XYZ file of C-alpha atoms in Angstrom:
277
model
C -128.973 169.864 166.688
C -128.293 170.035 170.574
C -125.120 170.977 170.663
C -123.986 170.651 174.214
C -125.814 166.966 174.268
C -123.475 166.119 170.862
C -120.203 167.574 173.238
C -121.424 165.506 176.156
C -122.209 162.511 173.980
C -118.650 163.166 172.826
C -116.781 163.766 176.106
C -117.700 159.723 177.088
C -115.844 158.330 174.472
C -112.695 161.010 175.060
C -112.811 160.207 178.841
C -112.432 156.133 178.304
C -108.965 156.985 178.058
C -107.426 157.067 181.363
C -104.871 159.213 180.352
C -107.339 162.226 180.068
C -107.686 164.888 183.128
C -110.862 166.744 182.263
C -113.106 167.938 179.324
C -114.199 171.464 178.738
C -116.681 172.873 176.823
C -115.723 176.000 175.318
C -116.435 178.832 172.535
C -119.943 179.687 171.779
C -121.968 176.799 172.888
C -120.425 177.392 176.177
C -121.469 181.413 176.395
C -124.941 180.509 174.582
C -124.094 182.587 171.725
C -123.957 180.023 169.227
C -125.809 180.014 166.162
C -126.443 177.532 163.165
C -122.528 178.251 161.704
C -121.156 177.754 165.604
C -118.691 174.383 165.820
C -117.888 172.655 168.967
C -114.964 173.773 171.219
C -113.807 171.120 173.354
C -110.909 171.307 175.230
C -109.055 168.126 176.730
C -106.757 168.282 179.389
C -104.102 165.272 179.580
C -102.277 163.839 182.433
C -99.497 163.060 180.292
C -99.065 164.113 176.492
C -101.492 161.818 174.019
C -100.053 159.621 171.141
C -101.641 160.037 167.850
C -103.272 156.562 168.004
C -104.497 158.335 171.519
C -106.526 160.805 169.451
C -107.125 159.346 166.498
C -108.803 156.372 168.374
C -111.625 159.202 169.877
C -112.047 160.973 166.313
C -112.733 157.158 165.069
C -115.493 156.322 167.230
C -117.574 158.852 166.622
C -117.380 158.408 162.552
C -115.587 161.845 162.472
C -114.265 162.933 159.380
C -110.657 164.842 159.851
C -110.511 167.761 158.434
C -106.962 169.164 160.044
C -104.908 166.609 162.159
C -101.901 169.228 163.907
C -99.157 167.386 165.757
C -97.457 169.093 168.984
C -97.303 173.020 168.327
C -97.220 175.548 171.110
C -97.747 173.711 173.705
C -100.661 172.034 171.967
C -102.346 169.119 170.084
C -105.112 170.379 167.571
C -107.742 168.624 165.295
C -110.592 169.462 163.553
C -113.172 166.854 162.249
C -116.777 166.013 161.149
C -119.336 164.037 162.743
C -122.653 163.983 162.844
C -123.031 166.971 160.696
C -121.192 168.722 163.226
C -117.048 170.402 163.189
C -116.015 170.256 166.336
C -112.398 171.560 166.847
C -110.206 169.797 169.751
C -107.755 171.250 171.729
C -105.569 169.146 173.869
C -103.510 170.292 176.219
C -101.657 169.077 179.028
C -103.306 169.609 182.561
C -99.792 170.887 183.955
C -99.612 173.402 180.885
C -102.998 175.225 181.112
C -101.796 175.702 185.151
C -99.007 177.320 183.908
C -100.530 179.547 181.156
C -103.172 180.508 184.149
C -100.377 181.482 186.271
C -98.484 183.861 183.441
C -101.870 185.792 183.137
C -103.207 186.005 186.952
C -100.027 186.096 188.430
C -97.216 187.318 186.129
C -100.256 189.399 184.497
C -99.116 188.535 180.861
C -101.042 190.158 178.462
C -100.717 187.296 175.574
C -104.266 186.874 173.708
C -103.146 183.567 173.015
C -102.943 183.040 176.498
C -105.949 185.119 177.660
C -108.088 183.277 175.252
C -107.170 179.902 177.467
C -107.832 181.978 180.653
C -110.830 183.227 179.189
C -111.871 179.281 178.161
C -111.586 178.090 181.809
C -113.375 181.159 183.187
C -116.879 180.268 180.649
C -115.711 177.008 179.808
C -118.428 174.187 181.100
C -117.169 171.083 182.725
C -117.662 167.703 181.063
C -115.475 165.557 182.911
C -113.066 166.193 185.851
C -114.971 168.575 187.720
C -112.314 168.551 190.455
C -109.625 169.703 188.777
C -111.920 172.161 186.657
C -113.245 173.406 189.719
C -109.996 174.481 190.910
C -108.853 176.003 187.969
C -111.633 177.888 187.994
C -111.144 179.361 191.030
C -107.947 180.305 190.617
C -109.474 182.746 187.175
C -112.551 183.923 188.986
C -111.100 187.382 190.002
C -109.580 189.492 187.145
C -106.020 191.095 188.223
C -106.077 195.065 188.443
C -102.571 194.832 187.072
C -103.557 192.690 183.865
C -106.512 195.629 183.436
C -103.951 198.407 183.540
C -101.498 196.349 181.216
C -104.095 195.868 178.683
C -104.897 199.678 178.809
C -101.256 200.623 178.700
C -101.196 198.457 175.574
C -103.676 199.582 173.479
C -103.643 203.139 174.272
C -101.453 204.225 171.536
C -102.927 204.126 168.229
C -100.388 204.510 165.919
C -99.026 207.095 163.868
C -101.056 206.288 160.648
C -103.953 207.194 162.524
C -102.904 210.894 161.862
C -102.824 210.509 158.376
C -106.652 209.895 158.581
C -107.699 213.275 157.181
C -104.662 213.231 153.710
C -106.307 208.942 153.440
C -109.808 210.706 153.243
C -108.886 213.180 150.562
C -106.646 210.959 148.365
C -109.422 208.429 148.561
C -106.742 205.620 149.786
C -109.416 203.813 151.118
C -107.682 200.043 151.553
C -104.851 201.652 153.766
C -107.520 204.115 155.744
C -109.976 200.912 156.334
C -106.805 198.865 157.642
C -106.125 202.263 160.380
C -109.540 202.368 161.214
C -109.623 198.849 162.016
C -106.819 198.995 164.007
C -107.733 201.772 165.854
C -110.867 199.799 166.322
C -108.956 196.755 167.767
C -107.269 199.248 169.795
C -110.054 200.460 171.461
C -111.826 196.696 171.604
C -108.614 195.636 173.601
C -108.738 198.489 176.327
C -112.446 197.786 176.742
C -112.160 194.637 177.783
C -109.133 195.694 180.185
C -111.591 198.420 181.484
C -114.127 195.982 182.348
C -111.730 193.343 183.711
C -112.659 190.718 180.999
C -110.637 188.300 179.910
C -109.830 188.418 175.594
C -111.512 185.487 174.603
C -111.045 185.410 170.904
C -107.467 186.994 169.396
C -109.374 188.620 166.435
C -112.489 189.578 169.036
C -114.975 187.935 167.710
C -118.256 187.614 168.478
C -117.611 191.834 168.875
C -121.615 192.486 169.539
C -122.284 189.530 172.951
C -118.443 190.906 174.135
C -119.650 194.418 174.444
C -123.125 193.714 175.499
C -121.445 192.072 178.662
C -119.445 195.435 179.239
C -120.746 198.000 181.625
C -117.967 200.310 181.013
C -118.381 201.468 177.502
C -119.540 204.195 175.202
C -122.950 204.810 174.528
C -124.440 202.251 171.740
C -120.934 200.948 171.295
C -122.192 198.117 168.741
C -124.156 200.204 166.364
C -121.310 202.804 166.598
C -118.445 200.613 165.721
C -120.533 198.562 163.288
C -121.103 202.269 161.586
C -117.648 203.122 161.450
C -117.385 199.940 158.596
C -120.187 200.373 157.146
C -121.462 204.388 156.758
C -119.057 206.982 154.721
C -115.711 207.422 155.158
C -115.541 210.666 156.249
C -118.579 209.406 158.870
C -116.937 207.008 160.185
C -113.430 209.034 160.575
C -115.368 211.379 162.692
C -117.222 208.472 164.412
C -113.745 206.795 165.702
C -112.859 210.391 166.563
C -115.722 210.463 168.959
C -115.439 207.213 170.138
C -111.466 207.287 170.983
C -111.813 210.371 173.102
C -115.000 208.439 175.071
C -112.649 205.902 175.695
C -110.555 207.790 177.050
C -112.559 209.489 179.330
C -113.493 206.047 180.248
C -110.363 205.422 181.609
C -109.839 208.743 183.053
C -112.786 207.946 185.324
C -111.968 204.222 186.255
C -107.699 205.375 186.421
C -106.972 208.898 187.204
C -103.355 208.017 188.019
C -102.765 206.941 184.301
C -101.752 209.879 182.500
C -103.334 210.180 179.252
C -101.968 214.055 178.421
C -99.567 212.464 175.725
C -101.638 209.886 174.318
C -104.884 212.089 173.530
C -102.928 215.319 171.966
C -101.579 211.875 169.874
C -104.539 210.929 168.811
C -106.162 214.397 167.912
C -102.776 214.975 165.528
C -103.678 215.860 162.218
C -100.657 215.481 159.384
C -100.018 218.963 158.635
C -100.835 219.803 154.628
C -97.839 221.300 153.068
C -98.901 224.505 151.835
């Protein structure tokens, strides 16, 4: 199945309503990283908020088959249905709101996911309809604040004080709360990457972990099979593997931000719980 031809195919019958702005492709199909479990991501940007007849009518002409039918929820409509084989997952969105969640992150430099995810959506997104306004927006996400890379650094560079407990986890064999720190500690590190490399987040949970890094130039050597290691090799491996990789990252940002003081965070991160002898 074509994918993008189904989301074009798609796109006429969304734009016969003249209350819709513009149609974006988005999430995997757009990047080229889908594969036979991707769905369609389209995004549809409203001049004025749609009615449920409004988007019910679309989901009808196509045959789809609703799956999840959301009414108005942070600042969005959301449905998910079946056609042609196919989920695609719709987003709608007024066309004044995604200007204003572009100007949080690129000019107020909020750090949101949510909100990076959008920014992240109009920055890979492809146009379907409304190429003028899509064009625009575009341009206005095309160069990645210094301030939103710092932020995201500044975020993420604490890891959290269960990470010292790492070495007591290993020897009590607590593995369900030492595979929860090493995850976050993982996610840690995954969101200062993508600050590093001026990327915008483009999936809360960062998925699609292998393309993300593989668009990175500023990362630790064989980052992929490293972090895919840490999950899957020994315990005590993979500990030592973080260990590595945290103190790469951080000479990472040493190099790219000298003026960010990292004195504090790395004698953090190489604390060990003291055994009580």
């Amino acid at each position: 199945m074509n994918l993008k031809f189904l989301a074009s195919s798609i796109t006429k019958v969304y734009i016969q309503n003249p209350k819709v702005d513009a149609v974006l492709l988005g999430g995997s199909v757009s990047r080229n990283w889908n594969d036979e479990y991707s769905d369609i991501e389209l995004f549809v940007f409203w001049k004025e908020g749609p009615t449920e007849k409004d988007r019910k009518a679309s989901i009808n002409s196509v045959n789809g088959r609703i799956i999840d039918f959301h009414h108005y929820e942070e600042e969005e409509w959301s449905e998910t249905y079946v056609t042609n084989g196919v989920k695609l997952e719709i987003s709608n969105f007024l066309t004044s709101t995604i200007q204003k969640i572009i100007n949080d992150v690129i000019v107020e430099f909020d750090k949101d996911l949510d909100k990076q995810c959008l920014v992240a959506t109009v920055y890979d997104g492809i146009p379907l309809y409304g190429e003028e306004i899509l064009s625009k927006l575009k341009k206005k996400v095309e160069v990645y604040p210094e301030e939103l890379s710092v932020g995201m650094i500044r975020d993420n560079i604490y890891l959290g004080n269960r990470w010292n407990n790492r070495e007591a986890l290993l020897k009590r064999e607590d593995w369900l709360m030492l595979y929860k720190v090493m995850v976050s500690v993982q996610t840690n590190l995954m969101g200062i990457l993508f600050g590093l490399n001026r990327l915008y987040v483009h999936h809360p949970a960062f998925k699609w972990q292998r393309h993300s890094l593989e668009t990175m130039n500023i990362v630790p050597r064989n980052t992929f099979n490293r972090f895919t290691s840490i999950l899957l090799n020994h315990p005590k491996e993979s500990v030592s593997e973080l260990e590595e990789i945290t103190q790469e990252v951080f000479e990472l940002i040493r190099t790219e931000y000298p003026s960010i003081d990292l004195s504090e965070v790395i004698d953090k991160s190489l604390f060990l719980r003291p055994k009580n002898n």
